[in-house]
Coordinates of C-alpha atoms and ligand atoms in Angstrom, one line a residue:
X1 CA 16.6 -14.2 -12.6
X2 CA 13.5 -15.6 -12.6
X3 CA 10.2 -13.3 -13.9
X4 CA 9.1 -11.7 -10.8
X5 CA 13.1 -11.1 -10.2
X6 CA 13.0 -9.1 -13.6
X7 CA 9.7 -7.3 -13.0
X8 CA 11.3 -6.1 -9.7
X9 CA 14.1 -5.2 -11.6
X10 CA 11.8 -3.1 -14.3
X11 CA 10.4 -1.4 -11.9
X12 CA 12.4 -0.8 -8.7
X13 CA 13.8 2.4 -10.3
X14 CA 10.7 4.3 -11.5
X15 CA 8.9 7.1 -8.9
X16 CA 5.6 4.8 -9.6
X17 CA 4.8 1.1 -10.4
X18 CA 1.4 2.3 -12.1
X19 CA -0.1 5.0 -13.3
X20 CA -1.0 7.7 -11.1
X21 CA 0.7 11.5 -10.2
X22 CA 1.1 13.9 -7.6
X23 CA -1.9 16.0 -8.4
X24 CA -4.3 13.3 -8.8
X25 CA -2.6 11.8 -5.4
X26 CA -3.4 15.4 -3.6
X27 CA -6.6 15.7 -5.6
X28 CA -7.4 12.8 -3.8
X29 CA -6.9 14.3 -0.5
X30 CA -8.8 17.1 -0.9
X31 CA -11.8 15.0 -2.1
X32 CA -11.4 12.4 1.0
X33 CA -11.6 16.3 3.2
X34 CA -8.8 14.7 5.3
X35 CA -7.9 17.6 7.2
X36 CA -10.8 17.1 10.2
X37 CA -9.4 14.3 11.1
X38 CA -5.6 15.2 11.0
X39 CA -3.4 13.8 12.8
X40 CA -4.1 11.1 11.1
X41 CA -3.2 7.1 10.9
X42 CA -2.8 6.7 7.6
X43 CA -2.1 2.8 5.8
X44 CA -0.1 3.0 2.4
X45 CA -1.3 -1.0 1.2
X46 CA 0.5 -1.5 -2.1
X47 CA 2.9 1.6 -1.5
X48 CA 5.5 0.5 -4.3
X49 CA 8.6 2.6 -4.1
X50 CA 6.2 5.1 -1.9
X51 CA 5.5 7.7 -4.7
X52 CA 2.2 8.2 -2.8
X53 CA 3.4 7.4 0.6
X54 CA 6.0 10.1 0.5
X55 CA 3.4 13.0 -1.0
X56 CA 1.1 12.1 2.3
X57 CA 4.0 11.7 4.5
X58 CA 5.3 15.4 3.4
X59 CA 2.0 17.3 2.9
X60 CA 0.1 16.0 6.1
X61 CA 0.1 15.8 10.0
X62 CA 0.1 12.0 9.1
X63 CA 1.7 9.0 10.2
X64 CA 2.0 6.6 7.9
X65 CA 2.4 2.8 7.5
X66 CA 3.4 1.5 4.1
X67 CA 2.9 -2.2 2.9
X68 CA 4.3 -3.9 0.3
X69 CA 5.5 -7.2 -0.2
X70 CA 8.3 -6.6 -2.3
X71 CA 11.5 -5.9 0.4
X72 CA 13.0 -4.6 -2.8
X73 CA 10.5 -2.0 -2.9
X74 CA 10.4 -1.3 0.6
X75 CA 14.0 -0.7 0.8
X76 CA 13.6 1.9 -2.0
X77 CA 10.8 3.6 -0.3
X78 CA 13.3 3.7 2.9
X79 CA 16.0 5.4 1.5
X80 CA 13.9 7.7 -0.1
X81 CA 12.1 8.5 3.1
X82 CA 15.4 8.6 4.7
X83 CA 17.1 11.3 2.5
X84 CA 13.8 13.6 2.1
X85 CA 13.7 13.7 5.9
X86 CA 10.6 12.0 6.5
X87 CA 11.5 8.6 7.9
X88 CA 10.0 9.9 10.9
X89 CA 6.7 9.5 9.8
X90 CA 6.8 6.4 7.5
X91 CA 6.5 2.7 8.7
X92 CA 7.6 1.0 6.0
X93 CA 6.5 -2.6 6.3
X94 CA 6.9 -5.7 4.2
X95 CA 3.9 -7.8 4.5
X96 CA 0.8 -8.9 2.4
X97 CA -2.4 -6.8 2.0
X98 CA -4.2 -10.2 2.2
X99 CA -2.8 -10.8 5.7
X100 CA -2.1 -7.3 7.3
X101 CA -0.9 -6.9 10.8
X102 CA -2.9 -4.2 12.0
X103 CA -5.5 -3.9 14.8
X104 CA -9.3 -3.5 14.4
X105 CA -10.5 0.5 13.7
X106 CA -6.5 1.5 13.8
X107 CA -6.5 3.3 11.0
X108 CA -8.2 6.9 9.8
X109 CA -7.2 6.3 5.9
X110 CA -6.7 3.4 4.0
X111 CA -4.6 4.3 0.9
X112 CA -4.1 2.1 -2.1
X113 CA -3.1 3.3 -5.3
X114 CA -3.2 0.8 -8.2
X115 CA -2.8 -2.5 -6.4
X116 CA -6.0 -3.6 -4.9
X117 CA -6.4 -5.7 -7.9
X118 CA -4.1 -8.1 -6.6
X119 CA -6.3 -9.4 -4.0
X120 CA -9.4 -8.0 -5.8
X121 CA -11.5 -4.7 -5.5
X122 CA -14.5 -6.8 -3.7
X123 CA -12.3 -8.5 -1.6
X124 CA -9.9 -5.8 -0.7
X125 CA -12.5 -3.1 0.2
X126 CA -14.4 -5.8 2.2
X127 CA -11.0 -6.6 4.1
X128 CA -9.8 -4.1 4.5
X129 CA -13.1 -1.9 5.9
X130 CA -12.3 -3.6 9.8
X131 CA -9.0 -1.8 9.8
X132 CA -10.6 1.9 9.4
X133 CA -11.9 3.5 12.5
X134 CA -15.9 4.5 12.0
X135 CA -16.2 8.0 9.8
X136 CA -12.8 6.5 8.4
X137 CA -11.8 7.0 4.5
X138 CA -11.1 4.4 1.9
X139 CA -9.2 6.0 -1.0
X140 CA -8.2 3.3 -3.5
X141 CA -7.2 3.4 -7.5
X142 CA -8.8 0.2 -9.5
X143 CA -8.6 0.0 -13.6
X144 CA -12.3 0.8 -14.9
X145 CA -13.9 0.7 -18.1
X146 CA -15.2 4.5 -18.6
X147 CA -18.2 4.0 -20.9
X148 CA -20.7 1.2 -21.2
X149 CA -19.4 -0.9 -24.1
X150 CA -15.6 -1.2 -25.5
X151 CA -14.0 -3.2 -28.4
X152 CA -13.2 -7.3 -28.3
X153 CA -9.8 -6.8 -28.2
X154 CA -9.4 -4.8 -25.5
X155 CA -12.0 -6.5 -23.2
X156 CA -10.7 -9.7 -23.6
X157 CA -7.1 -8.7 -22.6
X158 CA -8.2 -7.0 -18.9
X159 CA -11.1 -9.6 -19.0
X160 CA -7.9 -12.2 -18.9
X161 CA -5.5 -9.9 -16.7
X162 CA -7.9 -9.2 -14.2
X163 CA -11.5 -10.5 -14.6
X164 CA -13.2 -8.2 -12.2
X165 CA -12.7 -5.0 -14.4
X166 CA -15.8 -3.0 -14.9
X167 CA -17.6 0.2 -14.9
X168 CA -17.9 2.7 -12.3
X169 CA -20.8 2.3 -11.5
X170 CA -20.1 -1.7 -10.6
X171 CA -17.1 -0.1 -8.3
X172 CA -19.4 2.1 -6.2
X173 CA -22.2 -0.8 -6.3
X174 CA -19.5 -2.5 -4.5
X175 CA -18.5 -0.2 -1.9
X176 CA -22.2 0.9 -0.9
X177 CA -22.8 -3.3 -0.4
X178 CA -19.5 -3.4 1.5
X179 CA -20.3 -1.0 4.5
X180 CA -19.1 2.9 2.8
X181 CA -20.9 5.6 1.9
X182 CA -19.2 6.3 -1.8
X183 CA -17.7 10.2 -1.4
X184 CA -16.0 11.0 -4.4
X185 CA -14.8 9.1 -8.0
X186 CA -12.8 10.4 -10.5
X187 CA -10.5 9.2 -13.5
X188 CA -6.9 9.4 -13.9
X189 CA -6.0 11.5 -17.1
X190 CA -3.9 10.2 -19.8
X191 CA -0.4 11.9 -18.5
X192 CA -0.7 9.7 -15.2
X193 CA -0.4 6.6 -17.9
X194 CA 2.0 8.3 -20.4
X195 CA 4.0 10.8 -18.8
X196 CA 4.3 9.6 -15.3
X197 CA 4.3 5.8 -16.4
X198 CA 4.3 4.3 -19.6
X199 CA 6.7 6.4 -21.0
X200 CA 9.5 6.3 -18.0
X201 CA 9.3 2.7 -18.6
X202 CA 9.6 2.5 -22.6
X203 CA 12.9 4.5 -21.9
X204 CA 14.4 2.2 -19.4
X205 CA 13.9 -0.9 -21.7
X206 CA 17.4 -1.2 -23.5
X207 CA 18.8 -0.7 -19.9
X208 CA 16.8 -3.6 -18.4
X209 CA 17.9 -5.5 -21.5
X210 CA 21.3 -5.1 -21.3
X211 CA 21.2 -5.2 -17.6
X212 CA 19.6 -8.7 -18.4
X213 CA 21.9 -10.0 -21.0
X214 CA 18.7 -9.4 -23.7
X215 CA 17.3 -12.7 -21.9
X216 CA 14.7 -14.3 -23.4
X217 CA 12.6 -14.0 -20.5
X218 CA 13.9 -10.0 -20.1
X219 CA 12.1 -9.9 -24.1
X220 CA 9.6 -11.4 -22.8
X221 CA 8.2 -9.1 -20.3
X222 CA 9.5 -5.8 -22.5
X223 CA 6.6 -7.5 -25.3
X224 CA 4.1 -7.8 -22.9
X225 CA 4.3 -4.2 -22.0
X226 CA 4.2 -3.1 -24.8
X227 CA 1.6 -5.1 -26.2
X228 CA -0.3 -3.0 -22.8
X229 CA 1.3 0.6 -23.9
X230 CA 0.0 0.4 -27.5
X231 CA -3.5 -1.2 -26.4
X232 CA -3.7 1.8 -24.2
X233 CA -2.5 3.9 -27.1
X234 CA -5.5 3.0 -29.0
X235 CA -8.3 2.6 -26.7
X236 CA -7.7 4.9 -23.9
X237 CA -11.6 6.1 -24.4
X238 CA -12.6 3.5 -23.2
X239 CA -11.1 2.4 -19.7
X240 CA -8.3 4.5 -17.2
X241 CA -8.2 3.9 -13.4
X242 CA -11.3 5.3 -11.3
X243 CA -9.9 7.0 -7.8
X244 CA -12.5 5.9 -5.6
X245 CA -13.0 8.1 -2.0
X246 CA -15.7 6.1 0.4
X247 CA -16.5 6.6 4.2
X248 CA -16.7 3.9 6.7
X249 CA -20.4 3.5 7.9
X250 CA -20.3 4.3 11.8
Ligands
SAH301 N1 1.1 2.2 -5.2 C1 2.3 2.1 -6.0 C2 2.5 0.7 -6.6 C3 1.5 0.2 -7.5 S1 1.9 -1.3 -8.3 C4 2.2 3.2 -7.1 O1 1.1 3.6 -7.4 O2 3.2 3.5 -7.7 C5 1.2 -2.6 -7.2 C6 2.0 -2.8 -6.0 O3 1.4 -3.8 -5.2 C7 3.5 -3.3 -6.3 O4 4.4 -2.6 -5.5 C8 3.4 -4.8 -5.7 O5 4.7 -5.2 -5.2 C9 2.4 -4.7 -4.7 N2 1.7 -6.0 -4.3 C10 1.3 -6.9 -5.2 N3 0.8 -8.0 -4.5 C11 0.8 -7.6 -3.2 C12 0.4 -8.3 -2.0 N4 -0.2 -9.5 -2.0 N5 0.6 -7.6 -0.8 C13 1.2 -6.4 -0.8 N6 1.6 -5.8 -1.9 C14 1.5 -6.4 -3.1

């Protein structure tokens, strides 16, 4: 297996692929005030194995379409959808958020929970903004560092993972520059990264290793998340993921 085979691997059986939870997911939707709009056209870019997708899916008159470009993850999502009943109003598409195949102002919410860093907050919001009708909501989740200045260690390691970390502030600079009116921001609490994340994943590492015949490569990627888990352990003041609600500008 090569390392994005193993990653896959780690994470294909977890409910999410990054921190986040139910709650926060339906505090969310209260914020973005979806109901005036329902029904709704909803895009799921990033959906993972669809925890998100599947709490919109069940708790709105929503149709949603749900991107991700793992067909490992899509084919979790689909069976899940499939045995909660609510195939019926999931799209589950494998494709690339960088290359998306949907029409001009076809969407009333674009939903992204913990993956726009892949293309980049900038880019993604600026993207992405053609595919929302006007009066349209953004709702995405983007690591942020929650007060002004942090330790060395830890800035240099999401300075190296992903150099557009920043403050909130920076984040809604961004969306007010890219065409949205910012609605709502909030952080994640700590249970969305331990309970709901970290901590399903530190109790499926002997599994994974064994699944992997304790590869070097299968070590590998078991040290680098934990070398994550204990830097969040010890400087979760200073950063979590901002939830950030926007409107399209008319
Ligand atoms: N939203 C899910 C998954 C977050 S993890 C959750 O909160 O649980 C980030 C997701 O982005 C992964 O599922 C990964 O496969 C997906 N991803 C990474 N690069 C992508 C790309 N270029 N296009 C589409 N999806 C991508």
């Amino acid at each position: 297996m090569n390392d994005l085979q193993l990653l896959i691997d780690l994470h294909k059986r977890s409910n999410r692929q990054g921190p986040g939870g139910d709650s926060e997911t339906r505090k969310a939707m209260e914020l973005a005030m979806l109901g005036a709009l329902e029904p709704l056209k909803i895009a799921d870019i990033g959906c993972g194995t669809g925890a998100s997708t599947m709490l919109l899916a069940r708790e709105l008159n929503a149709q949603v379409t749900a991107v991700d470009f793992l067909p490992e993850f899509i084919d979790v999502l689909k069976t899940r959808a499939e045995s909660e009943g609510l195939i019926n109003k999931i799209s589950p598409i494998v494709g690339s958020m960088d290359d998306l195949p949907f029409d001009d102002e076809e969407y009333d919410v674009i939903w992204s929970e913990g993956a726009i860093y892949n293309m980049g907050f900038k880019k993604g919001v600026g993207d992405w903004r053609r595919y929302l009708k006007p009066g349209g909501l953004l709702v995405v989740s983007e690591i942020t560092w929650t007060t002004s200045e942090r330790p060395f260690e830890l800035q240099n390691h999401w300075e190296s993972e992903y150099p557009e970390v920043g403050t909130a502030s920076s984040k809604i600079s961004i969306l007010e520059n890219s065409g949205y009116t910012p609605v709502a921001y909030f952080t994640l609490p700590d249970h969305c990264w331990i309970n709901n994340y970290y901590r399903p994943m530190q109790n499926s590492f002997s599994e994974f290793l064994a699944r992997n015949a304790n590869s070097e490569d299968a070590q590998t990627i078991v040290e680098a998340e934990k070398k994550e888990i204990s830097l969040y352990e010890e400087y979760k003041n200073y950063f979590s993921y901002g939830v950030y609600i926007a409107k399209k500008l008319g």
